[in-house]
Amino acid sequence: MFSAVSKSWWANILLYGLSLGLLLAALQFSQYRLLTQGNAEKWYIGLVAALFAAIGIWAGKKLIQKNDPQPAFIVPEFRPKEEVLERLGITPRELEVLEQMALGLSNQEIADKLFVSLNTVKTHSSNVFSKLGAIRRTQAIQRAKEMGLIA
Amino acid sequence: MFSAVSKSWWANILLYGLSLGLLLAALQFSQYRLLTQGNAEKWYIGLVAALFAAIGIWAGKKLIQKNDPQPAFIVPEFRPKEEVLERLGITPRELEVLEQMALGLSNQEIADKLFVSLNTVKTHSSNVFSKLGAIRRTQAIQRAKEMGLIA
DNA sequence: CTTGAAATCACCCGAAAGTGTGAGGGCTGA
DNA sequence: TCAGCCCTCACACTTTCGGGTGATTTCAAG
């Protein structure tokens, strides 16, 4: 995720630099044609200014959009924070139960989905609660979300 | 909310136009001083281009930040989607109960917090469940979140 | 081989959640 | 004034949760 953001960012920087370079080149080229006509300078300067303001707006827009970590449609791929899991001693199975809980499933439904008994799910969820310092499943979900354990 | 956005937007347009005008004026003024020095034009043009690119980026940034409702760090201020609330017929009080539920509070705690009886909270939550098509509070929370009703 | 963590399951019991029904008061628009 | 919505509360009932305790199995590390 971090590398992806950096990559987009550098791509935009390069893109912006490239566009700026190209425009400067075009500018250099047309300079000799226009400057010979005498009083065209003020229009020329104005045009350049407007053009670069426009490209600036465009570039700024692009940069901001990429810097914002909330694209929401590109890659919502979620990864639970391993360090928190280890610190709290939450096992993989317990995390699975926690995830299903957050989806709004009952213990019985989780049991069916994970092919274990209802009692097993209860045990797992009880362990999760104590490890999260929660006394209700809604509380556990809330805490897990703000800790980055579940999406 | 809508009027505020429009206001900010127009303020930015005005600000940008003003800056552009000032720069053009400064440009006009310095033109006669610099152009007399002969080969200063290319540097001059480049400076103008860079300057306007910079101001363009700044303006674009400002405009985007105001237009984009997802800045994430500037204003986390959350607003439930009114159209969804109306479509489902969820009343203000029901939404309040829903929000407290999502924070992991029990019905009794919600009752204490909102200064109503436990039975009242139960009634509200029952109504919320049926309106959201949920049969459990965790499910209701999940649905409400993906519908943008709660944070 | 022993020890321990993880996963599995069972039973009991109290607390919380959720359902259904009924009802009264306040406010508003027809 | 009256229908309709909202908020409020009650009570009985069923279901689900959550805590506590204990047990078995598997598997990997010591």
Short mmCIF file of C-alpha atoms (C1' of nucleotides) in Angstrom, two decimals:
data_model
loop_
_atom_site.label_atom_id
_atom_site.label_comp_id
_atom_site.label_asym_id
_atom_site.label_seq_id
_atom_site.Cartn_x
_atom_site.Cartn_y
_atom_site.Cartn_z
CA MET A 1 0.00 0.00 0.00
CA PHE A 2 2.73 2.40 0.96
CA SER A 3 4.80 1.54 -2.08
CA ALA A 4 1.78 1.93 -4.34
CA VAL A 5 1.13 5.43 -3.08
CA SER A 6 4.76 6.41 -3.51
CA LYS A 7 4.76 5.01 -7.03
CA SER A 8 1.70 7.03 -8.05
CA TRP A 9 3.20 10.09 -6.50
CA TRP A 10 6.47 9.80 -8.37
CA ALA A 11 4.62 9.04 -11.57
CA ASN A 12 2.71 12.27 -11.18
CA ILE A 13 5.82 14.26 -10.40
CA LEU A 14 7.45 12.87 -13.53
CA LEU A 15 4.34 13.53 -15.57
CA TYR A 16 4.15 17.08 -14.36
CA GLY A 17 7.83 17.67 -14.96
CA LEU A 18 7.54 16.22 -18.43
CA SER A 19 4.56 18.38 -19.33
CA LEU A 20 6.32 21.43 -18.00
CA GLY A 21 9.43 20.60 -20.01
CA LEU A 22 7.44 20.08 -23.18
CA LEU A 23 5.64 23.36 -22.75
CA LEU A 24 8.90 25.17 -22.11
CA ALA A 25 10.28 23.63 -25.29
CA ALA A 26 7.21 24.66 -27.30
CA LEU A 27 7.55 28.07 -25.71
CA GLN A 28 11.19 28.31 -26.75
CA PHE A 29 10.30 27.29 -30.28
CA SER A 30 7.45 29.75 -30.77
CA GLN A 31 9.34 32.53 -29.07
CA TYR A 32 11.28 33.52 -32.17
CA ARG A 33 8.22 33.52 -34.37
CA LEU A 34 6.11 35.67 -32.10
CA LEU A 35 8.65 38.07 -30.72
CA THR A 36 9.45 39.38 -34.17
CA GLN A 37 5.97 40.75 -34.53
CA GLY A 38 6.60 43.55 -32.09
CA ASN A 39 3.73 44.23 -29.69
CA ALA A 40 2.66 40.61 -29.35
CA GLU A 41 4.58 40.22 -26.11
CA LYS A 42 1.85 41.16 -23.69
CA TRP A 43 -0.58 38.74 -25.28
CA TYR A 44 2.11 36.16 -25.35
CA ILE A 45 2.94 36.55 -21.68
CA GLY A 46 -0.73 36.45 -20.78
CA LEU A 47 -1.22 33.28 -22.79
CA VAL A 48 1.75 31.62 -21.16
CA ALA A 49 0.51 32.63 -17.76
CA ALA A 50 -3.00 31.30 -18.39
CA LEU A 51 -1.65 28.10 -19.90
CA PHE A 52 0.63 27.36 -17.00
CA ALA A 53 -2.03 28.31 -14.51
CA ALA A 54 -4.31 25.78 -16.19
CA ILE A 55 -1.71 23.04 -16.21
CA GLY A 56 -0.89 23.96 -12.64
CA ILE A 57 -4.48 23.48 -11.61
CA TRP A 58 -4.57 20.17 -13.43
CA ALA A 59 -1.32 19.03 -11.83
CA GLY A 60 -2.42 20.17 -8.40
CA LYS A 61 -5.64 18.29 -8.84
CA LYS A 62 -3.82 15.12 -9.82
CA LEU A 63 -1.33 15.41 -7.00
CA ILE A 64 -3.99 15.99 -4.40
CA GLN A 65 -6.12 13.15 -5.61
CA LYS A 66 -3.17 10.74 -5.41
CA ASN A 67 -2.00 11.99 -2.04
CA ASP A 68 -5.41 11.40 -0.57
CA PRO A 69 -5.40 7.87 0.91
CA GLN A 70 -9.19 7.64 0.49
CA PRO A 71 -9.69 6.64 -3.18
CA ALA A 72 -12.22 4.00 -2.04
CA PHE A 73 -12.64 2.44 -5.46
CA ILE A 74 -9.04 1.60 -6.41
CA VAL A 75 -7.75 -0.86 -3.80
CA PRO A 76 -9.76 -1.41 -0.62
CA GLU A 77 -7.57 -4.47 0.06
CA PHE A 78 -7.37 -4.68 3.85
CA ARG A 79 -4.66 -6.20 6.04
CA PRO A 80 -5.01 -6.53 9.81
CA LYS A 81 -2.18 -5.01 11.82
CA GLU A 82 0.04 -7.91 12.78
CA GLU A 83 1.76 -6.09 15.63
CA VAL A 84 -1.53 -5.43 17.37
CA LEU A 85 -2.62 -9.02 16.89
CA GLU A 86 0.59 -10.26 18.46
CA ARG A 87 0.52 -7.78 21.28
CA LEU A 88 -2.99 -8.86 22.22
CA GLY A 89 -2.28 -12.53 21.54
CA ILE A 90 -5.18 -12.94 19.16
CA THR A 91 -4.95 -16.21 17.25
CA PRO A 92 -5.86 -16.63 13.55
CA ARG A 93 -9.03 -18.53 14.36
CA GLU A 94 -10.12 -15.89 16.83
CA LEU A 95 -9.57 -13.23 14.20
CA GLU A 96 -11.72 -15.19 11.77
CA VAL A 97 -14.55 -15.31 14.27
CA LEU A 98 -14.09 -11.60 14.93
CA GLU A 99 -14.37 -10.81 11.22
CA GLN A 100 -17.56 -12.79 10.85
CA MET A 101 -18.96 -11.10 13.93
CA ALA A 102 -18.29 -7.71 12.37
CA LEU A 103 -20.28 -8.77 9.32
CA GLY A 104 -23.29 -9.08 11.57
CA LEU A 105 -23.47 -12.86 11.79
CA SER A 106 -24.77 -14.65 14.88
CA ASN A 107 -22.64 -17.19 16.70
CA GLN A 108 -24.70 -19.97 15.17
CA GLU A 109 -24.19 -18.60 11.66
CA ILE A 110 -20.47 -18.25 12.26
CA ALA A 111 -20.38 -21.82 13.50
CA ASP A 112 -22.06 -23.04 10.32
CA LYS A 113 -19.78 -20.93 8.14
CA LEU A 114 -16.57 -22.11 9.81
CA PHE A 115 -17.77 -25.72 10.21
CA VAL A 116 -17.42 -25.80 13.98
CA SER A 117 -19.90 -26.09 16.82
CA LEU A 118 -21.70 -23.20 18.43
CA ASN A 119 -19.76 -23.78 21.62
CA THR A 120 -16.47 -23.41 19.80
CA VAL A 121 -17.51 -20.08 18.40
CA LYS A 122 -18.55 -19.00 21.87
CA THR A 123 -15.17 -19.95 23.24
CA HIS A 124 -13.34 -18.06 20.51
CA SER A 125 -15.47 -14.97 20.88
CA SER A 126 -15.13 -15.00 24.65
CA ASN A 127 -11.36 -15.10 24.25
CA VAL A 128 -11.48 -12.26 21.74
CA PHE A 129 -13.57 -10.16 24.10
CA SER A 130 -11.20 -10.55 27.01
CA LYS A 131 -8.20 -9.88 24.79
CA LEU A 132 -9.84 -6.75 23.41
CA GLY A 133 -11.07 -5.67 26.82
CA ALA A 134 -14.65 -5.77 25.58
CA ILE A 135 -17.71 -7.15 27.30
CA ARG A 136 -20.06 -7.11 24.29
CA ARG A 137 -19.65 -8.10 20.69
CA THR A 138 -20.56 -4.65 19.39
CA GLN A 139 -17.91 -3.18 21.64
CA ALA A 140 -15.37 -5.70 20.42
CA ILE A 141 -16.15 -4.83 16.82
CA GLN A 142 -15.82 -1.12 17.51
CA ARG A 143 -12.47 -1.60 19.24
CA ALA A 144 -11.16 -3.98 16.59
CA LYS A 145 -12.02 -1.48 13.89
CA GLU A 146 -10.27 1.43 15.52
CA MET A 147 -7.27 -0.81 16.17
CA GLY A 148 -7.12 -1.74 12.49
CA LEU A 149 -7.75 -5.43 13.07
CA ILE A 150 -10.78 -5.61 10.78
CA ALA A 151 -12.04 -3.58 7.87
CA MET B 1 -23.93 22.62 3.90
CA PHE B 2 -24.52 23.22 0.21
CA SER B 3 -24.46 26.99 0.56
CA ALA B 4 -21.24 26.80 2.57
CA VAL B 5 -19.55 24.84 -0.18
CA SER B 6 -20.72 27.27 -2.81
CA LYS B 7 -19.49 30.19 -0.74
CA SER B 8 -16.04 28.71 -0.28
CA TRP B 9 -15.91 27.89 -3.95
CA TRP B 10 -16.74 31.42 -5.04
CA ALA B 11 -14.31 32.82 -2.51
CA ASN B 12 -11.58 30.69 -4.02
CA ILE B 13 -12.47 31.72 -7.56
CA LEU B 14 -12.34 35.36 -6.53
CA LEU B 15 -9.09 34.84 -4.68
CA TYR B 16 -7.56 33.12 -7.64
CA GLY B 17 -8.74 35.75 -10.07
CA LEU B 18 -7.42 38.48 -7.81
CA SER B 19 -4.02 36.85 -7.51
CA LEU B 20 -3.90 36.39 -11.25
CA GLY B 21 -4.81 40.00 -11.84
CA LEU B 22 -2.20 41.25 -9.37
CA LEU B 23 0.46 39.12 -10.96
CA LEU B 24 -0.48 40.36 -14.41
CA ALA B 25 -0.23 43.90 -13.14
CA ALA B 26 3.17 43.27 -11.59
CA LEU B 27 4.12 41.65 -14.83
CA GLN B 28 3.03 44.67 -16.83
CA PHE B 29 5.01 46.94 -14.54
CA SER B 30 8.25 45.00 -14.62
CA GLN B 31 7.99 44.37 -18.30
CA TYR B 32 9.55 47.68 -19.31
CA ARG B 33 12.39 47.32 -16.88
CA LEU B 34 13.38 43.82 -17.88
CA LEU B 35 12.78 43.94 -21.60
CA THR B 36 15.31 46.70 -22.05
CA GLN B 37 18.10 44.43 -20.91
CA GLY B 38 18.00 42.41 -24.13
CA ASN B 39 18.34 38.65 -23.62
CA ALA B 40 16.45 38.53 -20.34
CA GLU B 41 13.28 37.42 -22.09
CA LYS B 42 13.77 33.68 -21.94
CA TRP B 43 14.49 33.80 -18.21
CA TYR B 44 11.59 36.11 -17.80
CA ILE B 45 9.19 33.84 -19.61
CA GLY B 46 10.42 30.86 -17.66
CA LEU B 47 9.96 32.69 -14.39
CA VAL B 48 6.44 33.69 -15.31
CA ALA B 49 5.64 30.13 -16.33
CA ALA B 50 6.99 28.68 -13.10
CA LEU B 51 5.23 31.31 -11.03
CA PHE B 52 1.89 30.69 -12.61
CA ALA B 53 2.37 26.95 -12.46
CA ALA B 54 2.97 27.32 -8.73
CA ILE B 55 -0.04 29.52 -8.17
CA GLY B 56 -2.03 27.16 -10.35
CA ILE B 57 -1.06 24.24 -8.16
CA TRP B 58 -1.97 26.21 -5.09
CA ALA B 59 -5.32 27.25 -6.56
CA GLY B 60 -6.04 23.76 -7.79
CA LYS B 61 -5.25 22.40 -4.37
CA LYS B 62 -7.59 24.85 -2.72
CA LEU B 63 -10.37 24.20 -5.19
CA ILE B 64 -10.05 20.44 -4.93
CA GLN B 65 -9.99 20.47 -1.17
CA LYS B 66 -13.24 22.38 -1.11
CA ASN B 67 -14.88 20.33 -3.84
CA ASP B 68 -13.75 16.97 -2.51
CA PRO B 69 -15.93 15.82 0.39
CA GLN B 70 -13.28 13.25 1.41
CA PRO B 71 -10.30 15.18 2.83
CA ALA B 72 -10.06 12.66 5.73
CA PHE B 73 -7.69 14.70 7.88
CA ILE B 74 -8.98 18.23 7.52
CA VAL B 75 -12.63 17.71 8.38
CA PRO B 76 -13.67 14.25 9.62
CA GLU B 77 -17.03 15.80 10.44
CA PHE B 78 -19.53 13.12 9.49
CA ARG B 79 -23.03 13.67 8.11
CA PRO B 80 -25.51 10.83 7.66
CA LYS B 81 -27.00 10.57 4.19
CA GLU B 82 -30.36 12.27 4.44
CA GLU B 83 -31.80 10.66 1.34
CA VAL B 84 -31.18 7.17 2.71
CA LEU B 85 -32.67 8.14 6.06
CA GLU B 86 -35.80 9.43 4.35
CA ARG B 87 -36.07 6.49 2.01
CA LEU B 88 -35.96 4.07 4.94
CA GLY B 89 -38.08 6.29 7.15
CA ILE B 90 -35.58 6.35 9.98
CA THR B 91 -36.45 9.01 12.54
CA PRO B 92 -33.90 11.23 14.33
CA ARG B 93 -34.32 9.40 17.61
CA GLU B 94 -33.85 6.04 15.96
CA LEU B 95 -30.67 7.30 14.35
CA GLU B 96 -29.41 8.42 17.75
CA VAL B 97 -29.98 4.97 19.17
CA LEU B 98 -28.27 3.45 16.14
CA GLU B 99 -25.21 5.63 16.64
CA GLN B 100 -24.89 4.68 20.29
CA MET B 101 -25.32 1.03 19.34
CA ALA B 102 -22.44 1.33 16.89
CA LEU B 103 -20.25 2.64 19.70
CA GLY B 104 -20.71 -0.68 21.45
CA LEU B 105 -23.14 0.45 24.14
CA SER B 106 -25.75 -1.89 25.58
CA ASN B 107 -29.42 -1.01 25.46
CA GLN B 108 -29.33 -0.14 29.14
CA GLU B 109 -26.36 2.18 28.65
CA ILE B 110 -28.08 3.85 25.71
CA ALA B 111 -31.19 4.30 27.84
CA ASP B 112 -29.14 6.01 30.56
CA LYS B 113 -27.32 8.18 28.06
CA LEU B 114 -30.48 9.35 26.29
CA PHE B 115 -32.54 9.63 29.51
CA VAL B 116 -35.21 7.18 28.43
CA SER B 117 -36.28 3.77 29.64
CA LEU B 118 -34.80 0.49 28.51
CA ASN B 119 -38.07 -0.41 26.84
CA THR B 120 -37.97 2.74 24.77
CA VAL B 121 -34.51 1.92 23.51
CA LYS B 122 -35.71 -1.56 22.67
CA THR B 123 -38.60 -0.12 20.69
CA HIS B 124 -36.35 2.23 18.76
CA SER B 125 -33.82 -0.44 18.01
CA SER B 126 -36.49 -2.87 16.92
CA ASN B 127 -37.81 -0.25 14.51
CA VAL B 128 -34.33 0.45 13.21
CA PHE B 129 -33.73 -3.26 12.62
CA SER B 130 -36.88 -3.72 10.59
CA LYS B 131 -36.20 -0.54 8.60
CA LEU B 132 -32.67 -1.68 7.86
CA GLY B 133 -33.75 -5.23 7.15
CA ALA B 134 -31.56 -6.48 9.96
CA ILE B 135 -32.36 -9.03 12.63
CA ARG B 136 -29.37 -8.38 14.89
CA ARG B 137 -27.73 -5.23 16.16
CA THR B 138 -24.35 -6.13 14.70
CA GLN B 139 -26.00 -6.61 11.32
CA ALA B 140 -27.78 -3.28 11.64
CA ILE B 141 -24.50 -1.54 12.43
CA GLN B 142 -22.80 -3.15 9.44
CA ARG B 143 -25.60 -2.14 7.10
CA ALA B 144 -25.86 1.37 8.47
CA LYS B 145 -22.13 1.87 7.97
CA GLU B 146 -22.12 0.75 4.38
CA MET B 147 -25.16 2.91 3.72
CA GLY B 148 -23.36 5.94 5.14
CA LEU B 149 -25.80 6.46 7.99
CA ILE B 150 -23.18 6.31 10.72
CA ALA B 151 -19.44 6.93 10.86
"C1'" DC C 1 9.08 -37.39 25.38
"C1'" DT C 2 7.04 -33.71 27.75
"C1'" DT C 3 5.13 -29.25 27.71
"C1'" DG C 4 2.29 -25.73 26.00
"C1'" DA C 5 -0.41 -23.33 22.72
"C1'" DA C 6 -4.29 -23.72 19.74
"C1'" DA C 7 -8.49 -25.56 18.39
"C1'" DT C 8 -12.28 -28.15 19.39
"C1'" DC C 9 -16.57 -29.19 22.14
"C1'" DA C 10 -19.92 -29.62 26.27
"C1'" DC C 11 -22.94 -27.94 30.06
"C1'" DC C 12 -24.94 -24.60 33.07
"C1'" DC C 13 -26.64 -20.21 34.21
"C1'" DG C 14 -27.58 -15.41 34.31
"C1'" DA C 15 -27.79 -11.32 31.55
"C1'" DA C 16 -28.82 -9.04 27.46
"C1'" DA C 17 -31.14 -8.72 23.22
"C1'" DG C 18 -35.05 -9.00 20.35
"C1'" DT C 19 -40.39 -9.76 19.31
"C1'" DG C 20 -45.16 -8.66 19.82
"C1'" DT C 21 -48.75 -6.11 21.52
"C1'" DG C 22 -50.84 -2.33 23.57
"C1'" DA C 23 -51.19 2.38 25.02
"C1'" DG C 24 -50.81 7.40 26.16
"C1'" DG C 25 -49.16 12.20 25.11
"C1'" DG C 26 -47.39 15.84 21.94
"C1'" DC C 27 -47.13 18.09 17.65
"C1'" DT C 28 -48.58 19.16 12.86
"C1'" DG C 29 -50.92 19.60 8.68
"C1'" DA C 30 -55.33 18.90 6.41
"C1'" DT D 1 -60.85 18.93 15.13
"C1'" DC D 2 -58.80 14.93 13.68
"C1'" DA D 3 -55.66 11.68 11.40
"C1'" DG D 4 -50.90 10.59 11.40
"C1'" DC D 5 -46.32 10.54 12.98
"C1'" DC D 6 -43.12 10.47 16.67
"C1'" DC D 7 -41.64 9.52 21.20
"C1'" DT D 8 -42.40 7.32 25.16
"C1'" DC D 9 -43.19 3.22 28.24
"C1'" DA D 10 -44.88 -1.44 29.85
"C1'" DC D 11 -45.01 -6.45 30.02
"C1'" DA D 12 -44.52 -11.06 28.63
"C1'" DC D 13 -42.01 -14.18 26.01
"C1'" DT D 14 -38.20 -16.36 23.16
"C1'" DT D 15 -33.68 -16.25 21.58
"C1'" DT D 16 -29.01 -15.09 21.77
"C1'" DC D 17 -24.94 -13.74 24.33
"C1'" DG D 18 -21.41 -14.14 27.47
"C1'" DG D 19 -19.00 -16.16 31.64
"C1'" DG D 20 -17.23 -20.01 33.96
"C1'" DT D 21 -15.45 -24.47 34.15
"C1'" DG D 22 -13.62 -28.51 32.34
"C1'" DA D 23 -12.21 -31.75 28.78
"C1'" DT D 24 -9.96 -33.79 24.43
"C1'" DT D 25 -7.01 -33.64 20.43
"C1'" DT D 26 -3.36 -32.06 17.54
"C1'" DC D 27 0.92 -30.20 16.69
"C1'" DA D 28 5.17 -28.00 17.26
"C1'" DA D 29 8.89 -26.63 20.12
"C1'" DG D 30 11.93 -27.65 23.84
#
